[in-house]
Coordinates of C-alpha atoms and ligand atoms in Angstrom, one line a residue:
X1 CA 161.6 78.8 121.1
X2 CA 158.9 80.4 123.0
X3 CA 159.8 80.2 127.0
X4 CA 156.3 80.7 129.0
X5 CA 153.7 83.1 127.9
X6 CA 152.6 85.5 130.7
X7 CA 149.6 87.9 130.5
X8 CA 149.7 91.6 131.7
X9 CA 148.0 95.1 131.2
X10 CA 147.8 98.6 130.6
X11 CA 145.5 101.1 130.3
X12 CA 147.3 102.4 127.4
X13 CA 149.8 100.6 124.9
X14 CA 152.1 102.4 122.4
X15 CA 153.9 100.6 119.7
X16 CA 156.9 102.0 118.7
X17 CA 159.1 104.5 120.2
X18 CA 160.2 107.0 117.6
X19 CA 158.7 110.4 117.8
X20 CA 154.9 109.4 117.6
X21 CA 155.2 106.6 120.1
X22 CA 157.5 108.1 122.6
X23 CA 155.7 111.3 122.7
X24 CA 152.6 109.9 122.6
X25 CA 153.5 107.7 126.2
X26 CA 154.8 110.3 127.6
X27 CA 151.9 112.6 127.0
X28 CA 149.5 109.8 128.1
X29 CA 151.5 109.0 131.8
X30 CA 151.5 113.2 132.1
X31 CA 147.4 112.5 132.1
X32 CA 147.5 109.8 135.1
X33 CA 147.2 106.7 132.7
X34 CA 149.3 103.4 132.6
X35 CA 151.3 103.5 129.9
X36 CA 153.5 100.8 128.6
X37 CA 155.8 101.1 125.1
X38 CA 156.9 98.5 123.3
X39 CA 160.1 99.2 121.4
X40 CA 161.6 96.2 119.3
X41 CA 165.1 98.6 118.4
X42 CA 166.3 101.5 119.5
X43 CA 164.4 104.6 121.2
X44 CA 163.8 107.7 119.0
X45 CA 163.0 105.9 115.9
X46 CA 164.0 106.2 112.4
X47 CA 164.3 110.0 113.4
X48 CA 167.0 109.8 116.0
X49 CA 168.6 106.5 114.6
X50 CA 168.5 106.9 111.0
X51 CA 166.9 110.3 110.1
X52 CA 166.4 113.8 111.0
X53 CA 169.0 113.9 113.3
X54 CA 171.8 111.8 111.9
X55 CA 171.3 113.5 108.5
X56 CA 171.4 117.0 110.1
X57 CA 174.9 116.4 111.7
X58 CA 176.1 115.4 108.8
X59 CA 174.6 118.1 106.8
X60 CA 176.4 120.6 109.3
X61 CA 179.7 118.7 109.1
X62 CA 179.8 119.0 105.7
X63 CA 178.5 122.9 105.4
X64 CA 181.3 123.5 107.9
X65 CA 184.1 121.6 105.5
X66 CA 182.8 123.3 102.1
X67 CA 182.2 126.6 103.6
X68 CA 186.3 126.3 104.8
X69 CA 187.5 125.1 101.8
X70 CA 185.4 128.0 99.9
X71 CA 186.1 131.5 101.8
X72 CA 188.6 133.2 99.7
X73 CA 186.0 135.9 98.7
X74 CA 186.5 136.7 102.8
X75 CA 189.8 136.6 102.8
X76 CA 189.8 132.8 104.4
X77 CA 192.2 130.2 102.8
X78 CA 192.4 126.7 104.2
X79 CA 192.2 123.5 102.4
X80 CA 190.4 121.2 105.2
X81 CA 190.7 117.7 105.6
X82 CA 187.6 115.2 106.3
X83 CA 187.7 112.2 107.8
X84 CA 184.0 111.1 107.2
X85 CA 184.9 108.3 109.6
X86 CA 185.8 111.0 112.6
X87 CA 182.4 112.9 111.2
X88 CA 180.5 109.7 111.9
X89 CA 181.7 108.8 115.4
X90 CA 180.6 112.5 115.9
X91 CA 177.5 111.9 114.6
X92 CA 176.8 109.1 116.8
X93 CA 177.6 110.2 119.8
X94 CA 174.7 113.2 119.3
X95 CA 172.6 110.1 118.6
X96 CA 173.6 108.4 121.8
X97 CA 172.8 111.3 123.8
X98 CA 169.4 111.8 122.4
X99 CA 168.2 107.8 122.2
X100 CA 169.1 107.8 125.8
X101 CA 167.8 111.1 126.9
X102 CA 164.6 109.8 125.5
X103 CA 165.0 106.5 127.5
X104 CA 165.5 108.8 130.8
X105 CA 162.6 110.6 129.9
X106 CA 159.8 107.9 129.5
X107 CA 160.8 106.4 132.4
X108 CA 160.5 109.7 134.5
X109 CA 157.3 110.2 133.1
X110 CA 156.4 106.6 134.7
X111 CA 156.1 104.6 131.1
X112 CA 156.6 100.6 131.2
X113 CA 159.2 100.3 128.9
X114 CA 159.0 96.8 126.6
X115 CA 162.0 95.9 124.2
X116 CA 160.4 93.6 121.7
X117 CA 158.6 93.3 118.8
X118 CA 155.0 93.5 119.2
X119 CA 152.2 91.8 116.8
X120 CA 148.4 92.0 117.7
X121 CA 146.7 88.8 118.8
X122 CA 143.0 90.5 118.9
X123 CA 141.8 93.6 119.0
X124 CA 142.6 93.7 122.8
X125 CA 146.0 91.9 123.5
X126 CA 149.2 91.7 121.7
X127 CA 151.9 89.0 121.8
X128 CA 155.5 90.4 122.3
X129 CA 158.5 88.4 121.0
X130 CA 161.9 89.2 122.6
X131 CA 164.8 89.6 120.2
X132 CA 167.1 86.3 120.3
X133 CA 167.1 82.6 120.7
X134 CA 164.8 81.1 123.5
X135 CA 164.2 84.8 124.6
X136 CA 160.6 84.2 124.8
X137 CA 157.6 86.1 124.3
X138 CA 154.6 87.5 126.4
X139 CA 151.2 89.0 126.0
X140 CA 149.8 92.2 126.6
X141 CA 145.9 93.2 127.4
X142 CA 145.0 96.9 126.6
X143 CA 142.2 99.2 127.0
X144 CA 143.8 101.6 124.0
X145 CA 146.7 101.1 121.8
X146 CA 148.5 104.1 119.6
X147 CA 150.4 101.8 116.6
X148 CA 153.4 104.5 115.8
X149 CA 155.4 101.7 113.7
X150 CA 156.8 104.4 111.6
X151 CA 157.9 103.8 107.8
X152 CA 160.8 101.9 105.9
X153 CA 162.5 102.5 102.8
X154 CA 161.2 101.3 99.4
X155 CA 163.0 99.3 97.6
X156 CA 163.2 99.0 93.5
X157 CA 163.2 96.3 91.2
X158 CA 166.7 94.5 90.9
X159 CA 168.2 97.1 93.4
X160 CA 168.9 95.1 96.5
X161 CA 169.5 96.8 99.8
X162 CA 171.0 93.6 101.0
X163 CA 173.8 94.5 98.0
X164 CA 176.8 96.4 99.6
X165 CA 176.8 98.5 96.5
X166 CA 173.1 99.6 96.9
X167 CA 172.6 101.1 100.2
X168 CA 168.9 103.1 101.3
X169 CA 169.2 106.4 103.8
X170 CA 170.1 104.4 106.6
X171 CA 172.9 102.8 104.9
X172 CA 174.2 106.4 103.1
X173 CA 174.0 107.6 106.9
X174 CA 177.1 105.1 107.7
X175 CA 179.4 105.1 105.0
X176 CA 182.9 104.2 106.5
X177 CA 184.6 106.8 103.5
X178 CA 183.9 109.2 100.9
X179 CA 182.6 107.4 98.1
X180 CA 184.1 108.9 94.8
X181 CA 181.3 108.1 92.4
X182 CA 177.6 107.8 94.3
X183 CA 174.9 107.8 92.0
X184 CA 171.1 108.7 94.1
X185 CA 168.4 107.2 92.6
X186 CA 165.4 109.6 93.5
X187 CA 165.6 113.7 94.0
X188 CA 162.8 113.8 96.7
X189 CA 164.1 115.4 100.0
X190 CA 166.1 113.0 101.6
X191 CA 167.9 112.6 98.0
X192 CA 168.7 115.9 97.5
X193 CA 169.7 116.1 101.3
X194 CA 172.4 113.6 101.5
X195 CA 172.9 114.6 97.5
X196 CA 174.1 117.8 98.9
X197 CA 176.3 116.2 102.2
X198 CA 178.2 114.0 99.7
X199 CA 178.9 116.5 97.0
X200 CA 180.2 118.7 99.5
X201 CA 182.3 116.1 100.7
X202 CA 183.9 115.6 98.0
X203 CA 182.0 112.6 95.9
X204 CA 181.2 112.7 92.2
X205 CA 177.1 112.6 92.2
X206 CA 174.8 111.5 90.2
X207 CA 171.1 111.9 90.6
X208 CA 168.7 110.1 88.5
X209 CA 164.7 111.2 88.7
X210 CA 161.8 110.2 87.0
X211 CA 160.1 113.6 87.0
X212 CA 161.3 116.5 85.0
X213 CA 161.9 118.6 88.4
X214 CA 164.4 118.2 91.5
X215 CA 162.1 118.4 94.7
X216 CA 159.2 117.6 92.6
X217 CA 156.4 118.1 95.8
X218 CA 157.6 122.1 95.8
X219 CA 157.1 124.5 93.5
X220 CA 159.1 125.0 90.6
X221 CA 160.4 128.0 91.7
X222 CA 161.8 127.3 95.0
X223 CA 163.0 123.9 93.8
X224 CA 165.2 125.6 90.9
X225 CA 166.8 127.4 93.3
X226 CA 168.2 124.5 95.2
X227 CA 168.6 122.5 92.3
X228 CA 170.9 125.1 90.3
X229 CA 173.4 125.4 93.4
X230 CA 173.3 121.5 93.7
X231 CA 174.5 121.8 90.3
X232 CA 176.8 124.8 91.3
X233 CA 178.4 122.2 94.2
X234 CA 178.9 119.5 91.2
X235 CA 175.8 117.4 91.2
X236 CA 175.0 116.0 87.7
X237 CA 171.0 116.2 87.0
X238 CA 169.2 112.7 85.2
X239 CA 165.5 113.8 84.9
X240 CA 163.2 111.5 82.9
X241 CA 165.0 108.5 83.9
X242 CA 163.7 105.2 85.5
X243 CA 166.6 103.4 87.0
X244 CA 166.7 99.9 85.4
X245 CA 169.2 97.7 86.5
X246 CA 173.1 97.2 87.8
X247 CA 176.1 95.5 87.0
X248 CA 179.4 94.8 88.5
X249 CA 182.1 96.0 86.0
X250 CA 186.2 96.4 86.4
X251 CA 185.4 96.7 90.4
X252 CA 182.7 99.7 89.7
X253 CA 178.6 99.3 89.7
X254 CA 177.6 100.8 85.9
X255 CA 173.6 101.5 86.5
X256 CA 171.8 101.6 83.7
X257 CA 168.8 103.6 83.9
X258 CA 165.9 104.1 81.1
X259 CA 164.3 106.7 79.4
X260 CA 160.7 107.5 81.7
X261 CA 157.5 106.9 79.1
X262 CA 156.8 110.8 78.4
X263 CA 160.2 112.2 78.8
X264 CA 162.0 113.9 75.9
X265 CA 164.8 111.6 75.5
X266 CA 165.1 108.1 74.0
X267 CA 168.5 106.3 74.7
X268 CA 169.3 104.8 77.9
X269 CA 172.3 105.9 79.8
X270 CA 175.1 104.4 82.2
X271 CA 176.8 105.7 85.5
X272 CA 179.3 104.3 87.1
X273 CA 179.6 104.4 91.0
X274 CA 181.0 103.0 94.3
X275 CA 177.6 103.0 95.5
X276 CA 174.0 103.5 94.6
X277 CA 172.0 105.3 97.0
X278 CA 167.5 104.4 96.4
X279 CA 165.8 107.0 97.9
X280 CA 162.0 106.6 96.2
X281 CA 160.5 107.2 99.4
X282 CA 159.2 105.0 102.5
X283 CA 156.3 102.9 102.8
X284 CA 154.5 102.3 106.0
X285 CA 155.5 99.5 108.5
X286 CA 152.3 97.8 108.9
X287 CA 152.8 94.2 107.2
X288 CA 154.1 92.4 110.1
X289 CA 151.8 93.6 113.2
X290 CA 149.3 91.0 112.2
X291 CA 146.5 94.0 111.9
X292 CA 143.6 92.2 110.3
X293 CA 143.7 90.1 114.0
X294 CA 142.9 93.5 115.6
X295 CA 140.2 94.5 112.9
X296 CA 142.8 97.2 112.3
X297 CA 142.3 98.7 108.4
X298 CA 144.7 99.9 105.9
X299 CA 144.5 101.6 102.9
X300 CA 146.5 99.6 99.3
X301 CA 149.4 101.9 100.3
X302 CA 149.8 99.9 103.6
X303 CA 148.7 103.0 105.6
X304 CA 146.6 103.5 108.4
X305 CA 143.7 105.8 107.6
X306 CA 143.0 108.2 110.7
X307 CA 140.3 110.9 111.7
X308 CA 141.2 114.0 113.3
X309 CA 141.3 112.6 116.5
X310 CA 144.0 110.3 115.1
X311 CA 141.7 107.0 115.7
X312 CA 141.8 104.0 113.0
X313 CA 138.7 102.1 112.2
X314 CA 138.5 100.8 115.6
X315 CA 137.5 103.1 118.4
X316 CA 140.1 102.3 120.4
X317 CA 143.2 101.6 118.4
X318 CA 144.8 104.7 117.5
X319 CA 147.6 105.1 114.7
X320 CA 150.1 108.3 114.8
X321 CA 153.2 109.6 112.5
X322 CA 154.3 107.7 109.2
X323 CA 151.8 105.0 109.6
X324 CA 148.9 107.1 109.5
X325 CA 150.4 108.5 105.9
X326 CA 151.8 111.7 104.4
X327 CA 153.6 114.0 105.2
X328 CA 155.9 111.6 107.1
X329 CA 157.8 114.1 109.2
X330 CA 159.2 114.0 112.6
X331 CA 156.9 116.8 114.2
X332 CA 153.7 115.9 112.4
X333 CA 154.2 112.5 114.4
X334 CA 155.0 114.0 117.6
X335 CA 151.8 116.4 116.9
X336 CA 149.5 113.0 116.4
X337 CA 151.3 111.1 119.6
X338 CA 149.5 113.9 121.8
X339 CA 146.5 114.1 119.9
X340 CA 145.8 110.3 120.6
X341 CA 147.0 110.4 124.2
X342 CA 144.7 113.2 125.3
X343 CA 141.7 111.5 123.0
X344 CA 142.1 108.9 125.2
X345 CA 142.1 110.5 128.2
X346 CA 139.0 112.4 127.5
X347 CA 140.6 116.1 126.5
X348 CA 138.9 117.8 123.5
X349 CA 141.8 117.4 121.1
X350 CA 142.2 117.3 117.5
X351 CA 145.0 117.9 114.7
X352 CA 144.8 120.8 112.4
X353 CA 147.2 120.6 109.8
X354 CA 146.6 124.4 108.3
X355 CA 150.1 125.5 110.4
X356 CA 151.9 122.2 109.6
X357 CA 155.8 123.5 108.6
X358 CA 158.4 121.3 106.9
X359 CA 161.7 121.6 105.8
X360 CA 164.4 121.0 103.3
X361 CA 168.0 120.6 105.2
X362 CA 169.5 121.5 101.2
X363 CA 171.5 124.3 100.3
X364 CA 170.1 126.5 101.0
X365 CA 167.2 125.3 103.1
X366 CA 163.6 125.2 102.1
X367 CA 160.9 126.2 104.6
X368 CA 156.9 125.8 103.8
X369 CA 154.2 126.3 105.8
X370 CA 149.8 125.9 104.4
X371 CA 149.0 127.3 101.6
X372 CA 150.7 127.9 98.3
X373 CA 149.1 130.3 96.2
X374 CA 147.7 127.7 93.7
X375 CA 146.3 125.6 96.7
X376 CA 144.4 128.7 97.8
X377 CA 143.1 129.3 94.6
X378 CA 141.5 125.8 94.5
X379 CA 140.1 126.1 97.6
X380 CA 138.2 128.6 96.0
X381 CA 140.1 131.5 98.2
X382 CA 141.5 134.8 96.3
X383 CA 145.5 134.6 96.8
X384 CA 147.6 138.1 97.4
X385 CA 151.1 137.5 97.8
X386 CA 154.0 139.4 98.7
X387 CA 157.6 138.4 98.6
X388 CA 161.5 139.7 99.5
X389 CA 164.5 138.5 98.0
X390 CA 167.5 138.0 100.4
X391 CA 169.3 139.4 97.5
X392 CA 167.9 142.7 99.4
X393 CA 168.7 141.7 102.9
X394 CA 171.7 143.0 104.6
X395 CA 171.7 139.7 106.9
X396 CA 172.0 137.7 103.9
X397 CA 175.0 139.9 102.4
X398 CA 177.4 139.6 105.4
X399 CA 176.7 135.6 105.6
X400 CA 177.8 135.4 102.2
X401 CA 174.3 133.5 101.4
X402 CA 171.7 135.5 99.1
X403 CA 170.0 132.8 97.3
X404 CA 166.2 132.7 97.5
X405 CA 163.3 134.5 98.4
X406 CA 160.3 134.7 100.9
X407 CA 157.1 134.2 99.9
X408 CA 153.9 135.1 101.9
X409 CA 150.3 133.9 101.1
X410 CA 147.5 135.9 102.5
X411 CA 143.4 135.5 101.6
X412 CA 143.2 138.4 99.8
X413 CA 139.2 139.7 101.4
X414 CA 140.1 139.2 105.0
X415 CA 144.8 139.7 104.4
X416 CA 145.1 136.5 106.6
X417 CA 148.1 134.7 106.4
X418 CA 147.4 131.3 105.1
X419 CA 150.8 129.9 103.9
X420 CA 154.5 130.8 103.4
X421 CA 157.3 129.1 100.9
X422 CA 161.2 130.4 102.4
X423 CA 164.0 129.3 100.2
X424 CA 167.2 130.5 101.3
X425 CA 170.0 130.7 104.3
X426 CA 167.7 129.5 107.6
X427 CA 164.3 128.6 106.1
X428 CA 163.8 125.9 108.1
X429 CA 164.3 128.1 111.4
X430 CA 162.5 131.6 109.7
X431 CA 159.6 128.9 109.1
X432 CA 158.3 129.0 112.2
X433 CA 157.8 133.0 112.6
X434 CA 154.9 132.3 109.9
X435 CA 154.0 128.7 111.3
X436 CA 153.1 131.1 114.7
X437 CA 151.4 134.0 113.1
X438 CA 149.2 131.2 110.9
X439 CA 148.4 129.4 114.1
X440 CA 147.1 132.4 115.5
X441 CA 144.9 133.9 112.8
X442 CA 147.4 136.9 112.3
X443 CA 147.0 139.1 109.1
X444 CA 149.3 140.7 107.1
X445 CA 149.6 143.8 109.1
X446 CA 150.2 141.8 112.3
X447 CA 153.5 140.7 110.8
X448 CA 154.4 143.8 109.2
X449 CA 153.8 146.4 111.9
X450 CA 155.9 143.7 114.3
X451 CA 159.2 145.3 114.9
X452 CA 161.8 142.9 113.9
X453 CA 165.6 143.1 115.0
X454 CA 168.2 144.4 112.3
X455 CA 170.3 142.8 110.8
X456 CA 168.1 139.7 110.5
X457 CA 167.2 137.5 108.0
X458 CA 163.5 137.7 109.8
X459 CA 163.7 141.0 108.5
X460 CA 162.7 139.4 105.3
X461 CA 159.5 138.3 106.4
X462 CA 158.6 141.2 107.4
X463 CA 159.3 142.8 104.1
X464 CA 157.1 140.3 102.3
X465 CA 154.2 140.7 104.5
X466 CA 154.2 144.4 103.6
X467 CA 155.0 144.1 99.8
X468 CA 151.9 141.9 99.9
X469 CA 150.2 145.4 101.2
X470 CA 152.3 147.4 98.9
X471 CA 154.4 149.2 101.5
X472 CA 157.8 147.2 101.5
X473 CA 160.7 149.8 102.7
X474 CA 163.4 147.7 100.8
X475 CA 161.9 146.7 97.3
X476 CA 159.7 148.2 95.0
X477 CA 156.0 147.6 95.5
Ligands
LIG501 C1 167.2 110.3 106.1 C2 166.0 110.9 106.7 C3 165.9 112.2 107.0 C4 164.8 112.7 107.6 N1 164.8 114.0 108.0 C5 163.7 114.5 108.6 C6 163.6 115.9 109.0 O1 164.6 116.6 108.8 N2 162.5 116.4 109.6 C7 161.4 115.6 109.8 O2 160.4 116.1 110.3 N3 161.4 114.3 109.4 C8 162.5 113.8 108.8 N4 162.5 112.4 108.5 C9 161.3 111.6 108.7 C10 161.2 111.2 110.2 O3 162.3 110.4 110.5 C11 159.9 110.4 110.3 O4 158.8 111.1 109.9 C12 159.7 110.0 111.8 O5 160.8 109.3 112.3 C13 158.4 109.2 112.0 O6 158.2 108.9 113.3 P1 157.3 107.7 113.8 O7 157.3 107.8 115.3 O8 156.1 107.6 113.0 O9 158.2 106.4 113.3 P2 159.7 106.0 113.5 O10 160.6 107.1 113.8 O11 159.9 105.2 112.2 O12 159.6 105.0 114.7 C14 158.9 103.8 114.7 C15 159.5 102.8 115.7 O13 158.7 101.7 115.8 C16 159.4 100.6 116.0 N5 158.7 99.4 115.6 C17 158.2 99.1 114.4 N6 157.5 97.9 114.4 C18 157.5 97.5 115.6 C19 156.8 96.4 116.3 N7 156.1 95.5 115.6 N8 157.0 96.3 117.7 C20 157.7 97.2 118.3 N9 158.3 98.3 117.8 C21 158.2 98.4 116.4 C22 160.7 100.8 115.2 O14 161.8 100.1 115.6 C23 160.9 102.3 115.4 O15 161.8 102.6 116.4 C24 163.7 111.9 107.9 C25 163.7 110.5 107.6 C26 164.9 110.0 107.0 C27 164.9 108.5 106.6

């Protein structure tokens, strides 16, 4: 039942608070506009609630259990316990902490805050439906809008996530015990994350992937690597496979998943599990804002095509993070949500994705930045490359962890750094060292004539900035 219909305004509207939206409003009331954020669940998004930081805390938990339960090489015995239902509460209360932290901050910034769920009327006003019965909704007038709606699983064919058996990321995020048998479905990065949390954890998994490759957006190399030790933890590999369909049997799910058209195989095979975890990727949430009333296009994907200054077909109606498309990560949103706010408040700004990082929370960790050498060479630039192994770091040796390798891309006429791919122990934090020196037009020498502490895994870039020039200390040349 709709109870009265009142009309307000803002200068600026954001829908959605998750890392896009809630950065983008508080960027905007920082510039002196009204801002008002509509937020139908819970602040932070699918990256506080049922993402980044849920998976990370678990990734952690587990690291700390498998790590314990594996140190005898060190001289460390101990046979540890989980209690994934302890782990969880943990988890939880770090995402209390955040979603409110982010409440505290908006509204010290001076943003309306709006729970509801908000759907555009025209291409200047939205309605806003309260959550519950005879709750009511309102409308809204705006100058701009930022849509930061974010993403939501996909789901497959005859694998309902309204099945307790078949459960997406948010549902594998909340498990009340160790399953014994999970079987993923899908080995892109948040398949191969919580792939790794469970196996370390104790469950039997399965992985099932259409490709021939784990990690199939990185490159062969740096995927093996993470691959073979997901093997190494007990993770059983299914590539060329389509999963087909379920059924219950003797109190187990048996999947039965198909042979992809060009794979190698022929016969079809079954797992068994306790639950079945889709990870195929997520899909934009732009069905149920009611768009085509605001003019708003989207592309057969569902997403919202964006210029560099992050505006949609219509001048004023912005669209930021997993909405406006790949990559869907956390900081790429956050990056788009000030972007949009200073547009609108009449700053020069612009995204440039050349220093865009991302990472792989895996064992080890996978850390990317621009350019791969391949990419370079099809835009036409000349690659030179160096790399280190942290087989020859002395970091790497006394933490046990000497997997992996980092690899520099530099144009090879002017030696600027145009891209780095870090697998191995901390790539997701050494990342950043090369994400800086790209955004800053440094050159190979820049890095390797930078002094960097020993013993460090940083040391490492360092090394493979100069075996690009030929003057590595540590490796031959
Ligand atoms: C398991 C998992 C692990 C991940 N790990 C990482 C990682 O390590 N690093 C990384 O960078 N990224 C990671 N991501 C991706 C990251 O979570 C997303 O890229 C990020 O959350 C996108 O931010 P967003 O602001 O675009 O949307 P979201 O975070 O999805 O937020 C959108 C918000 O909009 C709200 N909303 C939707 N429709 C309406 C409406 N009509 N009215 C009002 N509110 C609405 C939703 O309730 C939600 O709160 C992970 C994702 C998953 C699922």
């Amino acid at each position: 039942m709709v109870v009265g219909d009142v009309t307000t305004s803002t200068d600026v509207l954001v829908i959605g608070a998750g890392p896009g939206g809630y950065v983008a409003a508080i960027r905007a009331a920082q510039l002196d506009l009204d801002v008002t954020l509509v937020e139908k669940g819970e602040y932070g998004g699918a990256c506080l609630n049922r993402g980044c930081i849920p998976s990370k805390a678990l990734i952690n938990g587990s690291e700390l259990a498998s790590e314990a339960g594996q140190a005898e090489e060190l001289g460390i015995y101990a046979d540890p316990t989980v209690a994934l239902d302890e782990m969880i509460s943990w988890k939880d209360g770090i995402v209390d902490q955040l979603t409110s932290g982010i409440e505290q901050l908006c509204t010290a910034a001076g943003v309306n805050l709006m729970q509801g769920t908000a759907e555009f009327a025209d291409e200047n006003k939205i309605r806003i439906v309260h959550q519950g019965e005879g709750q009511g909704s309102e409308s809204l007038k705006f100058d701009n809008c930022i849509i930061a709606t974010g993403s939501r699983p996909i789901e497959i064919p005859e694998f309902d996530f309204g099945d307790e058996r078949i459960v997406s990321s948010d549902g594998a995020l909340n498990f009340e015990t160790v399953p014994d048998e999970l079987v993923i479905v899908g080995a892109g990065y948040i398949g191969m994350e919580l792939a790794t949390v469970y196996s370390r954890l104790g469950s039997d998994v399965s992985v099932i992937e259409m490709l021939e490759q784990a990690l199939p957006s990185y490159q062969e190399d740096v995927a093996s690597i993470v691959r073979k030790r997901a093997e190494r933890l007990g993770v059983d590999f299914h590539f060329g496979y389509t999963a087909d369909s379920w059924a219950e049997s003797d109190g187990e799910a048996v999947l039965t998943a198909v042979p992809t058209a060009d794979a190698a195989h022929d016969s079809d095979i079954e797992l068994t599990a306790d639950k079945i975890l889709v990870a195929v990727g997520r899909r934009p949430v732009t069905d149920t804002l009611s768009l085509e009333d605001a003019g708003v296009e989207t592309n057969a994907q569902g997403v919202i095509p964006t210029d560099s200054r992050c505006r949609t077909n219509k001048e004023h109606i912005f669209a930021v993070g997993d909405v406006a498309g790949e990559p869907m990560l956390a900081h790429k949103g956050s990056k788009e949500g000030e972007v949009a706010a200073e547009v609108i408040a009449g700053e020069p700004a612009a995204v440039d994705y050349q220093a865009l990082p991302a990472a792989v929370f895996t064992d080890p960790e996978i850390g990317t930045v621009g350019l791969t050498e391949n990419e370079a060479a099809n835009e036409g630039i000349t690659p030179l490359t160096g790399e280190f192994q942290f087989q020859a770091s002395g970091r790497a040796l006394t933490a046990n962890r000497t997997e992996g390798f980092v690899r520099i891309v530099a144009a090879k006429e002017t030696e600027r750094v145009i891209g780095a791919q870090i697998v191995g122990p901390e790539a997701s934090e050494l990342i950043a060292e090369i994400a800086a020196m790209i955004e800053m037009g440094a050159k190979l020498q820049d890095i390797g004539s930078t002094v960097h502490t020993h013993p460090t895994l940083s040391e490492a870039i360092m090394e493979a900035a100069q075996n690009a020039r030929g003057k590595a200390i540590h490796r031959q040349n």
